[in-house]
mmCIF file of C-alpha atoms (C1' of nucleotides) and ligand atoms in Angstrom:
data_model
loop_
_atom_site.group_PDB
_atom_site.id
_atom_site.type_symbol
_atom_site.label_atom_id
_atom_site.label_comp_id
_atom_site.label_asym_id
_atom_site.label_seq_id
_atom_site.Cartn_x
_atom_site.Cartn_y
_atom_site.Cartn_z
ATOM 1 C CA MET A 1 -73.362 -40.736 56.707
ATOM 2 C CA ASN A 2 -70.543 -40.063 54.310
ATOM 3 C CA ALA A 3 -72.290 -36.903 53.150
ATOM 4 C CA GLY A 4 -70.628 -35.145 50.250
ATOM 5 C CA ALA A 5 -68.604 -38.163 49.254
ATOM 6 C CA ASP A 6 -69.784 -37.894 45.672
ATOM 7 C CA LYS A 7 -68.449 -34.356 45.507
ATOM 8 C CA PHE A 8 -64.993 -35.879 45.523
ATOM 9 C CA PRO A 9 -65.331 -39.078 43.603
ATOM 10 C CA SER A 10 -61.639 -39.781 43.868
ATOM 11 C CA GLU A 11 -61.315 -39.530 47.603
ATOM 12 C CA SER A 12 -62.231 -43.016 48.652
ATOM 13 C CA ASN A 13 -59.827 -44.154 46.012
ATOM 14 C CA LEU A 14 -57.162 -41.931 47.525
ATOM 15 C CA ASN A 15 -57.639 -43.546 50.906
ATOM 16 C CA GLU A 16 -57.408 -47.028 49.441
ATOM 17 C CA ARG A 17 -54.324 -46.251 47.499
ATOM 18 C CA LEU A 18 -52.549 -44.649 50.397
ATOM 19 C CA ALA A 19 -53.454 -47.605 52.589
ATOM 20 C CA HIS A 20 -52.199 -49.985 49.953
ATOM 21 C CA SER A 21 -48.779 -48.348 50.278
ATOM 22 C CA GLY A 22 -48.942 -48.388 54.045
ATOM 23 C CA LEU A 23 -49.685 -44.666 54.221
ATOM 24 C CA ARG A 24 -52.415 -42.841 56.094
ATOM 25 C CA LEU A 25 -55.018 -40.472 54.753
ATOM 26 C CA THR A 26 -54.387 -37.106 56.378
ATOM 27 C CA PRO A 27 -56.056 -33.722 55.892
ATOM 28 C CA GLN A 28 -52.828 -32.409 54.370
ATOM 29 C CA ARG A 29 -52.536 -35.219 51.839
ATOM 30 C CA GLN A 30 -56.188 -34.727 50.965
ATOM 31 C CA GLN A 31 -55.683 -31.012 50.528
ATOM 32 C CA VAL A 32 -52.611 -31.372 48.347
ATOM 33 C CA HIS A 33 -54.392 -33.908 46.214
ATOM 34 C CA GLU A 34 -57.387 -31.634 45.957
ATOM 35 C CA VAL A 35 -55.548 -28.526 44.820
ATOM 36 C CA LEU A 36 -53.842 -30.618 42.185
ATOM 37 C CA ARG A 37 -57.132 -31.953 40.861
ATOM 38 C CA GLU A 38 -58.875 -28.611 40.932
ATOM 39 C CA LYS A 39 -56.673 -27.215 38.256
ATOM 40 C CA MET A 40 -55.337 -29.981 36.061
ATOM 41 C CA ASP A 41 -52.075 -28.313 35.251
ATOM 42 C CA HIS A 42 -48.480 -29.087 36.166
ATOM 43 C CA PRO A 43 -47.533 -26.958 39.139
ATOM 44 C CA THR A 44 -44.234 -26.966 40.966
ATOM 45 C CA ALA A 45 -44.031 -27.882 44.655
ATOM 46 C CA ASP A 46 -43.943 -24.207 45.414
ATOM 47 C CA GLN A 47 -47.117 -23.518 43.473
ATOM 48 C CA VAL A 48 -48.828 -26.435 45.180
ATOM 49 C CA PHE A 49 -47.708 -24.977 48.491
ATOM 50 C CA MET A 50 -49.243 -21.590 47.738
ATOM 51 C CA ARG A 51 -52.540 -23.073 46.588
ATOM 52 C CA ALA A 52 -52.774 -25.419 49.550
ATOM 53 C CA LYS A 53 -51.802 -22.661 51.968
ATOM 54 C CA SER A 54 -54.656 -20.487 50.818
ATOM 55 C CA LYS A 55 -57.096 -23.145 52.050
ATOM 56 C CA MET A 56 -55.082 -24.550 54.908
ATOM 57 C CA PRO A 57 -52.885 -21.701 56.147
ATOM 58 C CA GLU A 58 -50.883 -23.780 58.645
ATOM 59 C CA ILE A 59 -49.519 -26.196 56.067
ATOM 60 C CA SER A 60 -45.756 -26.105 55.623
ATOM 61 C CA MET A 61 -43.483 -26.521 52.632
ATOM 62 C CA ALA A 62 -41.913 -29.644 54.108
ATOM 63 C CA THR A 63 -45.362 -31.168 54.383
ATOM 64 C CA VAL A 64 -46.114 -30.334 50.775
ATOM 65 C CA TYR A 65 -42.996 -32.205 49.727
ATOM 66 C CA ASN A 66 -43.921 -35.080 52.022
ATOM 67 C CA CYS A 67 -47.452 -35.211 50.671
ATOM 68 C CA LEU A 68 -46.350 -35.027 47.067
ATOM 69 C CA ASP A 69 -43.929 -37.878 47.692
ATOM 70 C CA ALA A 70 -46.665 -39.899 49.346
ATOM 71 C CA LEU A 71 -49.080 -39.254 46.484
ATOM 72 C CA VAL A 72 -46.452 -40.171 43.916
ATOM 73 C CA GLN A 73 -45.532 -43.288 45.841
ATOM 74 C CA CYS A 74 -49.102 -44.541 45.960
ATOM 75 C CA GLY A 75 -49.730 -43.724 42.325
ATOM 76 C CA MET A 76 -52.129 -40.803 42.649
ATOM 77 C CA VAL A 77 -49.813 -38.206 41.152
ATOM 78 C CA ARG A 78 -47.042 -38.263 38.584
ATOM 79 C CA GLN A 79 -43.754 -36.498 38.987
ATOM 80 C CA VAL A 80 -42.675 -34.673 35.846
ATOM 81 C CA THR A 81 -39.087 -33.542 35.308
ATOM 82 C CA LEU A 82 -38.544 -31.882 31.986
ATOM 83 C CA ASP A 83 -35.700 -29.455 32.407
ATOM 84 C CA ARG A 84 -33.371 -27.883 34.918
ATOM 85 C CA GLY A 85 -35.476 -26.155 37.504
ATOM 86 C CA ALA A 86 -38.336 -27.213 39.715
ATOM 87 C CA THR A 87 -40.013 -30.565 39.327
ATOM 88 C CA ARG A 88 -43.646 -30.476 38.325
ATOM 89 C CA TYR A 89 -46.563 -32.614 39.470
ATOM 90 C CA CYS A 90 -49.327 -34.044 37.332
ATOM 91 C CA PRO A 91 -52.605 -35.250 38.832
ATOM 92 C CA ASN A 92 -53.826 -36.854 35.603
ATOM 93 C CA MET A 93 -53.301 -40.581 35.987
ATOM 94 C CA GLN A 94 -54.666 -41.473 32.574
ATOM 95 C CA ASP A 95 -51.965 -42.789 30.297
ATOM 96 C CA HIS A 96 -50.570 -39.741 28.594
ATOM 97 C CA SER A 97 -47.351 -38.069 27.656
ATOM 98 C CA HIS A 98 -46.097 -34.532 28.055
ATOM 99 C CA PHE A 99 -45.316 -31.942 25.455
ATOM 100 C CA TYR A 100 -42.721 -29.481 26.682
ATOM 101 C CA CYS A 101 -42.130 -26.209 24.889
ATOM 102 C CA ASP A 102 -38.368 -25.724 24.871
ATOM 103 C CA GLU A 103 -38.963 -22.029 24.251
ATOM 104 C CA CYS A 104 -41.376 -20.938 26.979
ATOM 105 C CA GLY A 105 -41.419 -23.972 29.259
ATOM 106 C CA SER A 106 -45.139 -24.650 29.082
ATOM 107 C CA VAL A 107 -46.368 -28.222 29.515
ATOM 108 C CA TYR A 108 -49.304 -29.916 27.783
ATOM 109 C CA ASP A 109 -50.892 -33.298 28.256
ATOM 110 C CA ILE A 110 -50.919 -35.364 25.088
ATOM 111 C CA LEU A 111 -53.404 -38.195 25.257
ATOM 112 C CA GLN A 112 -51.284 -40.728 23.511
ATOM 113 C CA THR A 113 -48.389 -42.646 24.815
ATOM 114 C CA ILE A 114 -46.163 -45.589 24.265
ATOM 115 C CA THR A 115 -46.786 -48.562 26.499
ATOM 116 C CA PRO A 116 -44.198 -51.204 27.354
ATOM 117 C CA GLU A 117 -46.117 -53.541 25.048
ATOM 118 C CA ASP A 118 -46.377 -51.632 21.790
ATOM 119 C CA SER A 119 -42.831 -50.439 22.146
ATOM 120 C CA ASP A 120 -40.814 -53.484 21.201
ATOM 121 C CA ILE A 121 -38.067 -52.411 23.536
ATOM 122 C CA LYS A 122 -35.881 -55.274 24.627
ATOM 123 C CA LEU A 123 -33.917 -54.663 27.767
ATOM 124 C CA PRO A 124 -30.707 -56.461 28.662
ATOM 125 C CA ARG A 125 -31.116 -59.373 31.078
ATOM 126 C CA GLY A 126 -32.012 -58.431 34.647
ATOM 127 C CA PHE A 127 -33.709 -55.089 34.161
ATOM 128 C CA ARG A 128 -37.252 -54.819 35.432
ATOM 129 C CA LEU A 129 -39.261 -52.267 33.470
ATOM 130 C CA LYS A 130 -42.053 -50.552 35.386
ATOM 131 C CA ASN A 131 -43.159 -47.831 33.025
ATOM 132 C CA ILE A 132 -42.209 -45.728 30.074
ATOM 133 C CA GLU A 133 -42.207 -41.962 30.231
ATOM 134 C CA THR A 134 -42.506 -40.146 26.935
ATOM 135 C CA ASN A 135 -41.656 -36.478 26.707
ATOM 136 C CA LEU A 136 -42.244 -34.595 23.492
ATOM 137 C CA HIS A 137 -40.028 -31.607 22.945
ATOM 138 C CA GLY A 138 -40.649 -28.771 20.564
ATOM 139 C CA LEU A 139 -42.514 -25.519 20.249
ATOM 140 C CA CYS A 140 -45.989 -24.812 21.525
ATOM 141 C CA PRO A 141 -48.432 -23.148 19.079
ATOM 142 C CA ASP A 142 -47.678 -19.664 20.431
ATOM 143 C CA CYS A 143 -43.919 -20.001 20.203
ATOM 144 C CA ALA A 144 -44.097 -21.810 16.874
ATOM 145 C CA SER A 145 -46.009 -18.956 15.273
ATOM 146 C CA LYS A 146 -43.681 -16.351 16.761
ATOM 147 C CA ALA A 147 -40.658 -18.316 15.511
ATOM 148 C CA LYS A 148 -42.157 -18.331 11.970
ATOM 149 C CA MET B 1 -0.170 -29.394 9.833
ATOM 150 C CA ASN B 2 -3.117 -30.350 12.006
ATOM 151 C CA ALA B 3 -0.991 -32.892 13.828
ATOM 152 C CA GLY B 4 -2.921 -35.083 16.224
ATOM 153 C CA ALA B 5 -6.275 -34.285 14.712
ATOM 154 C CA ASP B 6 -7.101 -37.962 14.367
ATOM 155 C CA LYS B 7 -6.591 -38.478 18.078
ATOM 156 C CA PHE B 8 -9.861 -36.631 18.579
ATOM 157 C CA PRO B 9 -11.995 -37.614 15.660
ATOM 158 C CA SER B 10 -14.912 -35.647 16.994
ATOM 159 C CA GLU B 11 -13.171 -32.381 17.441
ATOM 160 C CA SER B 12 -13.434 -30.958 13.969
ATOM 161 C CA ASN B 13 -17.057 -31.871 14.160
ATOM 162 C CA LEU B 14 -17.321 -30.033 17.441
ATOM 163 C CA ASN B 15 -15.910 -26.903 15.893
ATOM 164 C CA GLU B 16 -18.314 -27.097 12.977
ATOM 165 C CA ARG B 17 -21.302 -27.613 15.169
ATOM 166 C CA LEU B 18 -20.420 -24.806 17.514
ATOM 167 C CA ALA B 19 -19.852 -22.508 14.545
ATOM 168 C CA HIS B 20 -23.162 -23.536 13.069
ATOM 169 C CA SER B 21 -24.831 -22.205 16.217
ATOM 170 C CA GLY B 22 -22.737 -19.038 16.184
ATOM 171 C CA LEU B 23 -20.525 -20.276 19.016
ATOM 172 C CA ARG B 24 -16.745 -20.427 19.234
ATOM 173 C CA LEU B 25 -14.527 -23.363 19.943
ATOM 174 C CA THR B 26 -12.724 -22.600 23.189
ATOM 175 C CA PRO B 27 -10.319 -24.680 25.266
ATOM 176 C CA GLN B 28 -12.928 -24.941 28.003
ATOM 177 C CA ARG B 29 -15.652 -26.174 25.676
ATOM 178 C CA GLN B 30 -13.196 -28.668 24.236
ATOM 179 C CA GLN B 31 -12.231 -29.852 27.683
ATOM 180 C CA VAL B 32 -15.790 -30.249 28.887
ATOM 181 C CA HIS B 33 -16.648 -32.161 25.753
ATOM 182 C CA GLU B 34 -13.585 -34.320 26.196
ATOM 183 C CA VAL B 35 -14.226 -35.351 29.791
ATOM 184 C CA LEU B 36 -17.736 -36.274 28.802
ATOM 185 C CA ARG B 37 -16.543 -38.465 25.957
ATOM 186 C CA GLU B 38 -13.782 -40.101 27.963
ATOM 187 C CA LYS B 39 -16.219 -41.802 30.227
ATOM 188 C CA MET B 40 -19.510 -42.323 28.462
ATOM 189 C CA ASP B 41 -21.636 -42.040 31.565
ATOM 190 C CA HIS B 42 -24.176 -39.477 32.729
ATOM 191 C CA PRO B 43 -22.426 -37.101 35.103
ATOM 192 C CA THR B 44 -23.954 -34.102 36.817
ATOM 193 C CA ALA B 45 -22.580 -30.609 36.172
ATOM 194 C CA ASP B 46 -20.686 -30.919 39.407
ATOM 195 C CA GLN B 47 -19.027 -34.163 38.356
ATOM 196 C CA VAL B 48 -18.130 -32.659 35.002
ATOM 197 C CA PHE B 49 -16.641 -29.737 36.890
ATOM 198 C CA MET B 50 -14.448 -31.989 39.012
ATOM 199 C CA ARG B 51 -13.234 -34.005 36.049
ATOM 200 C CA ALA B 52 -12.512 -30.949 33.954
ATOM 201 C CA LYS B 53 -10.840 -29.210 36.871
ATOM 202 C CA SER B 54 -8.365 -32.046 37.291
ATOM 203 C CA LYS B 55 -7.053 -31.329 33.786
ATOM 204 C CA MET B 56 -7.665 -27.597 33.647
ATOM 205 C CA PRO B 57 -7.446 -26.364 37.235
ATOM 206 C CA GLU B 58 -8.529 -22.794 36.526
ATOM 207 C CA ILE B 59 -11.905 -23.734 35.063
ATOM 208 C CA SER B 60 -14.893 -22.494 37.030
ATOM 209 C CA MET B 61 -18.286 -23.925 37.748
ATOM 210 C CA ALA B 62 -20.026 -21.108 35.896
ATOM 211 C CA THR B 63 -17.971 -21.989 32.839
ATOM 212 C CA VAL B 64 -18.918 -25.625 33.105
ATOM 213 C CA TYR B 65 -22.580 -24.641 33.057
ATOM 214 C CA ASN B 66 -21.916 -22.287 30.162
ATOM 215 C CA CYS B 67 -20.056 -24.959 28.234
ATOM 216 C CA LEU B 68 -22.658 -27.605 28.877
ATOM 217 C CA ASP B 69 -25.336 -25.219 27.667
ATOM 218 C CA ALA B 70 -23.312 -24.446 24.562
ATOM 219 C CA LEU B 71 -22.732 -28.134 23.852
ATOM 220 C CA VAL B 72 -26.395 -28.927 24.346
ATOM 221 C CA GLN B 73 -27.402 -26.003 22.160
ATOM 222 C CA CYS B 74 -25.235 -27.115 19.276
ATOM 223 C CA GLY B 75 -26.307 -30.729 19.582
ATOM 224 C CA MET B 76 -23.109 -32.320 20.891
ATOM 225 C CA VAL B 77 -24.502 -33.298 24.277
ATOM 226 C CA ARG B 78 -27.898 -34.252 25.590
ATOM 227 C CA GLN B 79 -29.399 -32.970 28.793
ATOM 228 C CA VAL B 80 -31.036 -35.683 30.868
ATOM 229 C CA THR B 81 -33.496 -34.915 33.645
ATOM 230 C CA LEU B 82 -34.866 -37.998 35.285
ATOM 231 C CA ASP B 83 -35.722 -37.061 38.830
ATOM 232 C CA ARG B 84 -35.499 -34.303 41.374
ATOM 233 C CA GLY B 85 -31.858 -33.475 41.862
ATOM 234 C CA ALA B 86 -29.064 -32.504 39.567
ATOM 235 C CA THR B 87 -29.452 -32.658 35.814
ATOM 236 C CA ARG B 88 -27.221 -35.137 34.024
ATOM 237 C CA TYR B 89 -25.398 -34.830 30.722
ATOM 238 C CA CYS B 90 -25.047 -37.490 28.054
ATOM 239 C CA PRO B 91 -22.361 -37.306 25.367
ATOM 240 C CA ASN B 92 -23.795 -40.166 23.313
ATOM 241 C CA MET B 93 -25.573 -38.572 20.376
ATOM 242 C CA GLN B 94 -26.702 -41.839 18.838
ATOM 243 C CA ASP B 95 -30.460 -42.255 19.058
ATOM 244 C CA HIS B 96 -31.058 -43.945 22.368
ATOM 245 C CA SER B 97 -33.211 -43.816 25.432
ATOM 246 C CA HIS B 98 -32.408 -43.904 29.120
ATOM 247 C CA PHE B 99 -33.192 -46.510 31.699
ATOM 248 C CA TYR B 100 -33.426 -45.007 35.160
ATOM 249 C CA CYS B 101 -33.374 -47.169 38.253
ATOM 250 C CA ASP B 102 -35.981 -45.688 40.582
ATOM 251 C CA GLU B 103 -34.268 -47.473 43.451
ATOM 252 C CA CYS B 104 -30.609 -46.477 43.191
ATOM 253 C CA GLY B 105 -30.698 -43.712 40.606
ATOM 254 C CA SER B 106 -28.315 -45.303 38.116
ATOM 255 C CA VAL B 107 -28.734 -44.488 34.425
ATOM 256 C CA TYR B 108 -28.177 -46.778 31.439
ATOM 257 C CA ASP B 109 -28.206 -46.146 27.718
ATOM 258 C CA ILE B 110 -30.701 -48.318 25.894
ATOM 259 C CA LEU B 111 -29.970 -48.464 22.190
ATOM 260 C CA GLN B 112 -33.534 -48.323 21.048
ATOM 261 C CA THR B 113 -35.834 -45.420 20.900
ATOM 262 C CA ILE B 114 -39.025 -44.121 19.450
ATOM 263 C CA THR B 115 -38.663 -41.625 16.644
ATOM 264 C CA PRO B 116 -41.293 -39.043 15.719
ATOM 265 C CA GLU B 117 -41.981 -41.179 12.626
ATOM 266 C CA ASP B 118 -42.639 -44.624 14.039
ATOM 267 C CA SER B 119 -44.619 -43.151 16.885
ATOM 268 C CA ASP B 120 -47.972 -42.325 15.329
ATOM 269 C CA ILE B 121 -48.380 -39.454 17.729
ATOM 270 C CA LYS B 122 -50.701 -36.778 16.400
ATOM 271 C CA LEU B 123 -50.314 -33.416 18.000
ATOM 272 C CA PRO B 124 -53.029 -30.765 18.122
ATOM 273 C CA ARG B 125 -52.764 -28.067 15.460
ATOM 274 C CA GLY B 126 -49.869 -25.652 15.865
ATOM 275 C CA PHE B 127 -47.414 -27.718 17.870
ATOM 276 C CA ARG B 128 -44.015 -28.230 16.293
ATOM 277 C CA LEU B 129 -42.406 -31.477 17.435
ATOM 278 C CA LYS B 130 -38.615 -31.514 17.504
ATOM 279 C CA ASN B 131 -37.813 -34.750 19.243
ATOM 280 C CA ILE B 132 -39.105 -37.456 21.516
ATOM 281 C CA GLU B 133 -37.408 -38.333 24.746
ATOM 282 C CA THR B 134 -38.068 -41.787 26.101
ATOM 283 C CA ASN B 135 -37.245 -42.614 29.690
ATOM 284 C CA LEU B 136 -37.625 -46.146 30.952
ATOM 285 C CA HIS B 137 -38.265 -46.461 34.658
ATOM 286 C CA GLY B 138 -37.818 -49.545 36.749
ATOM 287 C CA LEU B 139 -35.167 -51.511 38.589
ATOM 288 C CA CYS B 140 -31.631 -52.134 37.444
ATOM 289 C CA PRO B 141 -30.353 -55.724 37.578
ATOM 290 C CA ASP B 142 -28.716 -55.179 40.970
ATOM 291 C CA CYS B 143 -31.764 -53.653 42.608
ATOM 292 C CA ALA B 144 -34.113 -56.103 40.926
ATOM 293 C CA SER B 145 -32.276 -59.075 42.391
ATOM 294 C CA LYS B 146 -32.128 -57.494 45.832
ATOM 295 C CA ALA B 147 -35.860 -56.723 45.667
ATOM 296 C CA LYS B 148 -36.629 -60.387 44.823
ATOM 297 C "C1'" DA C 1 1.100 -6.529 14.008
ATOM 298 C "C1'" DC C 2 -2.573 -3.472 16.151
ATOM 299 C "C1'" DC C 3 -7.297 -2.217 17.407
ATOM 300 C "C1'" DC C 4 -11.930 -2.845 18.228
ATOM 301 C "C1'" DA C 5 -16.170 -5.092 19.056
ATOM 302 C "C1'" DT C 6 -17.844 -8.974 20.823
ATOM 303 C "C1'" DA C 7 -17.717 -13.497 23.002
ATOM 304 C "C1'" DT C 8 -16.210 -15.984 26.795
ATOM 305 C "C1'" DT C 9 -14.449 -16.918 31.272
ATOM 306 C "C1'" DT C 10 -14.095 -16.137 36.081
ATOM 307 C "C1'" DA C 11 -15.000 -15.758 41.279
ATOM 308 C "C1'" DG C 12 -18.133 -15.003 44.119
ATOM 309 C "C1'" DA C 13 -22.632 -13.535 45.531
ATOM 310 C "C1'" DA C 14 -27.381 -14.449 45.046
ATOM 311 C "C1'" DT C 15 -31.233 -17.170 44.368
ATOM 312 C "C1'" DA C 16 -33.949 -21.297 43.937
ATOM 313 C "C1'" DA C 17 -35.028 -25.999 45.018
ATOM 314 C "C1'" DT C 18 -34.892 -29.559 48.023
ATOM 315 C "C1'" DT C 19 -33.695 -32.100 52.168
ATOM 316 C "C1'" DC C 20 -32.839 -32.521 56.952
ATOM 317 C "C1'" DT C 21 -33.658 -32.100 61.987
ATOM 318 C "C1'" DA C 22 -35.746 -32.428 66.176
ATOM 319 C "C1'" DA C 23 -39.702 -31.347 68.647
ATOM 320 C "C1'" DA C 24 -44.829 -31.324 68.713
ATOM 321 C "C1'" DT C 25 -49.020 -33.568 67.381
ATOM 322 C "C1'" DC C 26 -51.893 -37.090 65.791
ATOM 323 C "C1'" DT C 27 -53.470 -42.009 65.112
ATOM 324 C "C1'" DT C 28 -53.995 -46.690 65.883
ATOM 325 C "C1'" DG C 29 -54.353 -50.630 68.086
ATOM 326 C "C1'" DA C 30 -53.280 -53.263 72.443
ATOM 327 C "C1'" DT D 1 -55.530 -45.297 78.722
ATOM 328 C "C1'" DC D 2 -51.095 -46.031 76.837
ATOM 329 C "C1'" DA D 3 -47.231 -46.715 73.930
ATOM 330 C "C1'" DA D 4 -45.422 -47.073 69.352
ATOM 331 C "C1'" DG D 5 -45.181 -45.284 65.241
ATOM 332 C "C1'" DA D 6 -46.572 -41.991 61.626
ATOM 333 C "C1'" DT D 7 -47.014 -37.342 60.304
ATOM 334 C "C1'" DT D 8 -46.515 -32.456 60.514
ATOM 335 C "C1'" DT D 9 -44.052 -28.386 61.458
ATOM 336 C "C1'" DA D 10 -40.607 -24.352 61.419
ATOM 337 C "C1'" DG D 11 -36.529 -23.363 60.429
ATOM 338 C "C1'" DA D 12 -31.814 -24.486 59.413
ATOM 339 C "C1'" DA D 13 -28.917 -26.692 56.168
ATOM 340 C "C1'" DT D 14 -27.630 -28.279 51.890
ATOM 341 C "C1'" DT D 15 -27.555 -28.612 47.014
ATOM 342 C "C1'" DA D 16 -28.260 -26.908 42.405
ATOM 343 C "C1'" DT D 17 -28.351 -23.284 39.414
ATOM 344 C "C1'" DT D 18 -28.190 -18.506 37.895
ATOM 345 C "C1'" DC D 19 -26.532 -13.890 38.015
ATOM 346 C "C1'" DT D 20 -23.120 -10.081 38.068
ATOM 347 C "C1'" DA D 21 -19.526 -7.322 36.844
ATOM 348 C "C1'" DA D 22 -14.839 -7.288 35.870
ATOM 349 C "C1'" DA D 23 -10.965 -9.570 33.403
ATOM 350 C "C1'" DT D 24 -9.467 -12.018 29.430
ATOM 351 C "C1'" DA D 25 -9.444 -13.984 24.938
ATOM 352 C "C1'" DT D 26 -10.668 -14.037 20.056
ATOM 353 C "C1'" DG D 27 -11.337 -12.853 15.210
ATOM 354 C "C1'" DG D 28 -11.909 -9.559 11.607
ATOM 355 C "C1'" DG D 29 -10.523 -5.445 9.593
ATOM 356 C "C1'" DT D 30 -6.796 -2.300 9.048
HETATM 357 MN MN1 MN E 1 -49.792 -34.473 32.690
HETATM 358 MN MN1 MN E 2 -27.266 -41.524 27.370
HETATM 359 ZN ZN1 ZN E 3 -43.935 -22.011 24.029
HETATM 360 ZN ZN1 ZN E 4 -30.649 -49.836 40.936
#
DNA sequence: ACCCATATTTAGAATAATTCTAAATCTTGA
DNA sequence: TCAAGATTTAGAATTATTCTAAATATGGGT
């Protein structure tokens, strides 16, 4: 029983996490999660839709949005908003920050980040801090060399 | 000559900065800048449009976007993208970060931030870092007390 | 002051991104 | 087996942003 489970080491985890947020594990949520993990980049909802559709042709755009929201809500995916234009989704739940190239719009994971602790940020009374998002802006290697 | 210049201490600066980026000072750019500074909040382009329109009824939405882009480009306004939905604009050019309430969507300036220096972030070869954007996520005092 | 080249503004259309709606389908637990 | 509730679906609707092409404004050189 449970054959192939080790092919997708994160799947049991996915179920647990969804359940923890009162959400069910569905084939669509699994699929969306899977296409995100297959290619660890930062696709838009539309790109996720196209990838998921190629494996599950009946899936709809609304469902992709629903699934992405569910996965974000239960902490399996991060939502990344770096500019005007479509929101991106990041399946890497390690602590990391994002480098955004203001020139070409590409996004890179940077495996360093600032945690609520080592930032000595003091918030006014009453605020409850959940997490810190750090976005690095600048030029990617390609654009930097072209800019010269 | 130059009567009233001290009423708008930032205006000469605005002209200089626009010029520095090869942009002209126009009544519309002045107006957009002014409505942003009058109320130091984080309005969407649409809200800026409505405020500017009340003082300059002929201004168009396309112009508001153009002006906001010009002001961002020359460093007089910051673009703030915190979630899906409309981009916000911040006229406070002091170093600061943004607190975003994930519950109600309100935005607060937090007068502390992480600079490229005091972050010991090391980027892979070739990246050129321009600035670090820090977004604090959590609950605002109102929502935190309701959540209890 | 007049002219030109260029920058900017404008309304509206077009596109892109996201949300909503209501009906169909699935799941779970009595 | 049944009912309640969750989820998915297609498509319409809404919202946000960008594009287009024509009109207007501006600044520099005469
Ligand atoms: Mn990432
Ligand atoms: Mn601000
Ligand atoms: Zn680049
Ligand atoms: Zn709130």
